[in-house]
Short mmCIF file of C-alpha atoms in Angstrom, two decimals:
data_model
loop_
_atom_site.label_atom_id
_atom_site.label_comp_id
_atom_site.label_asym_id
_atom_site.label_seq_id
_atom_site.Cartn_x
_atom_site.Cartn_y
_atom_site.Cartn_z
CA UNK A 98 8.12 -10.32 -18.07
CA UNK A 99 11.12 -10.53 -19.84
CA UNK A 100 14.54 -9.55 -18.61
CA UNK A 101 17.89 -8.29 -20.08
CA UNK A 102 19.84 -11.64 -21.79
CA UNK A 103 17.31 -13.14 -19.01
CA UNK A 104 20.03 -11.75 -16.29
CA UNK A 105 17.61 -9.84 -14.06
CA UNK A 106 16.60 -6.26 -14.59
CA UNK A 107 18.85 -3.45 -15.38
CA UNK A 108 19.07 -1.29 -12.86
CA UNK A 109 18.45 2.86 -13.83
CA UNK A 110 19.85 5.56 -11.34
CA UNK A 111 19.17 9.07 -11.48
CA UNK A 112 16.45 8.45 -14.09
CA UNK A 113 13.35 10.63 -15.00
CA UNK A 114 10.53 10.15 -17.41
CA UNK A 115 11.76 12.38 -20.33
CA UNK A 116 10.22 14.41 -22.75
CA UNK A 117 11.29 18.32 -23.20
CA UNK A 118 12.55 17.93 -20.49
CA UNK A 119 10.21 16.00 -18.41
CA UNK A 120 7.05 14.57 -18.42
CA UNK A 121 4.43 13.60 -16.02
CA UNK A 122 4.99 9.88 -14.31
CA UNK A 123 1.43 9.24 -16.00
CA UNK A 124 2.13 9.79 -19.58
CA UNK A 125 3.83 7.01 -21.75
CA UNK A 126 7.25 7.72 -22.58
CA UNK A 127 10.90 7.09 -22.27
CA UNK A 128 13.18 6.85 -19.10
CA UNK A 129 16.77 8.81 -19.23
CA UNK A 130 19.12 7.65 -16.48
CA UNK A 131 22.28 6.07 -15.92
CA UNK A 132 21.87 2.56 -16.72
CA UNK A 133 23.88 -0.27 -14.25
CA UNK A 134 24.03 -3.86 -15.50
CA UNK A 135 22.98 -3.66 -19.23
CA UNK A 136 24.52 -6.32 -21.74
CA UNK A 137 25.43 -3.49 -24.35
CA UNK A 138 26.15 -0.47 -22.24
CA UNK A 139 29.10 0.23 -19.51
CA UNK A 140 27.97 0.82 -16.44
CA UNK A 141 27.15 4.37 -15.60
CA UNK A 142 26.41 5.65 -19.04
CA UNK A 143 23.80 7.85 -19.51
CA UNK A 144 20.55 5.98 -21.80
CA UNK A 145 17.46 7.08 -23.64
CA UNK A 146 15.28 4.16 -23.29
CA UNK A 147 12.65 2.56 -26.12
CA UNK A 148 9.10 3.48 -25.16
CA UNK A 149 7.46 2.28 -21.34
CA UNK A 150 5.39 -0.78 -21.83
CA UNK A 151 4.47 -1.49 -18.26
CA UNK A 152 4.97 -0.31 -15.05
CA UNK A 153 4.57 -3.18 -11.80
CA UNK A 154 5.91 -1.24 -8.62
CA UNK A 155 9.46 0.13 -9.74
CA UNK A 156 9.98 -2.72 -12.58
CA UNK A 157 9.56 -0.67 -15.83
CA UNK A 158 9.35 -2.59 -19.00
CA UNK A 159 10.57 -0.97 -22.62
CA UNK A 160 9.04 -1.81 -26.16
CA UNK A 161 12.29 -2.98 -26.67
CA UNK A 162 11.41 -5.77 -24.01
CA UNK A 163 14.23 -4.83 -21.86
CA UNK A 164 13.35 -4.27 -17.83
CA UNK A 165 14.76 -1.70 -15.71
CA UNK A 166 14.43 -1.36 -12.20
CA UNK A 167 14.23 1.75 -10.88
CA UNK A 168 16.72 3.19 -8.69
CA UNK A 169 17.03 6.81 -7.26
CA UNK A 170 14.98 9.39 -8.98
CA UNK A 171 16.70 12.08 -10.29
CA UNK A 172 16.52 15.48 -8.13
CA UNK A 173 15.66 17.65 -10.74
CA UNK A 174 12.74 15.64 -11.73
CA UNK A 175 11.48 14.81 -8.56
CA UNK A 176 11.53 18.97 -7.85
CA UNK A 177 9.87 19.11 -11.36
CA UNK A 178 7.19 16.85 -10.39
CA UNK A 179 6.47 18.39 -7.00
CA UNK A 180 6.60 22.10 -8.30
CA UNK A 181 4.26 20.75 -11.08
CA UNK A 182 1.57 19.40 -8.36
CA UNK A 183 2.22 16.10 -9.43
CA UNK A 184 1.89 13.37 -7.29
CA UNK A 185 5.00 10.93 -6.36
CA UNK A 186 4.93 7.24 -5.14
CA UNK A 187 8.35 6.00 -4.86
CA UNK A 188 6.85 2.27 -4.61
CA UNK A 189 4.67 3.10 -7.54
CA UNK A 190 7.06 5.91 -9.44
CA UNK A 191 5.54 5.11 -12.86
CA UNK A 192 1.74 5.25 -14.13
CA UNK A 193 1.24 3.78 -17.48
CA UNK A 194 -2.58 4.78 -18.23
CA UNK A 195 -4.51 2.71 -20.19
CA UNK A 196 -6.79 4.55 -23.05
CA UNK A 197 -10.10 4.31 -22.73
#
């Protein structure tokens, strides 16, 4: 799995899977959060990321290559996904399904 400038993973805070608004955790798409440790971006800025690759516990890799680690969920999204009936595993918080 590759890393950011092979540093480790950036870290994403208050991050949800995003599309108008929000999407469910098992549908390919982006990440929005506040990124922490990225070799472009100051710490704290809000990001859009490339599409989600993978998903192995809370390490979420882009098509871009670049890994984030997930940190807190954001509170809107995680009331999203509950009022939705969705399903949360915060050691697991992203599904990337496979088509069949």
């Amino acid at each position: 799995m590759k890393t950011n400038d092979d540093s480790g993973p950036v870290i994403l805070q208050d991050w949800s899977v995003y599309r108008d608004p929000y999407h469910p955790p098992e549908v390919p798409s982006r990440l929005k959060g506040r990124v922490f440790g990225h070799h472009r971006k100051p710490d704290g800025e809000w990001v859009m990321t490339s599409s989600i690759e993978d998903a192995t516990g809370r390490l979420v890799t882009t098509s871009s290559g670049t890994v984030y680690q997930l940190g807190c969920i954001e509170r809107g999204y995680r009331k999203w996904l509950r009022d939705n009936g969705y399903d949360y595993d915060p050691k697991r918080p992203v599904v990337v399904k496979v088509a069949s």
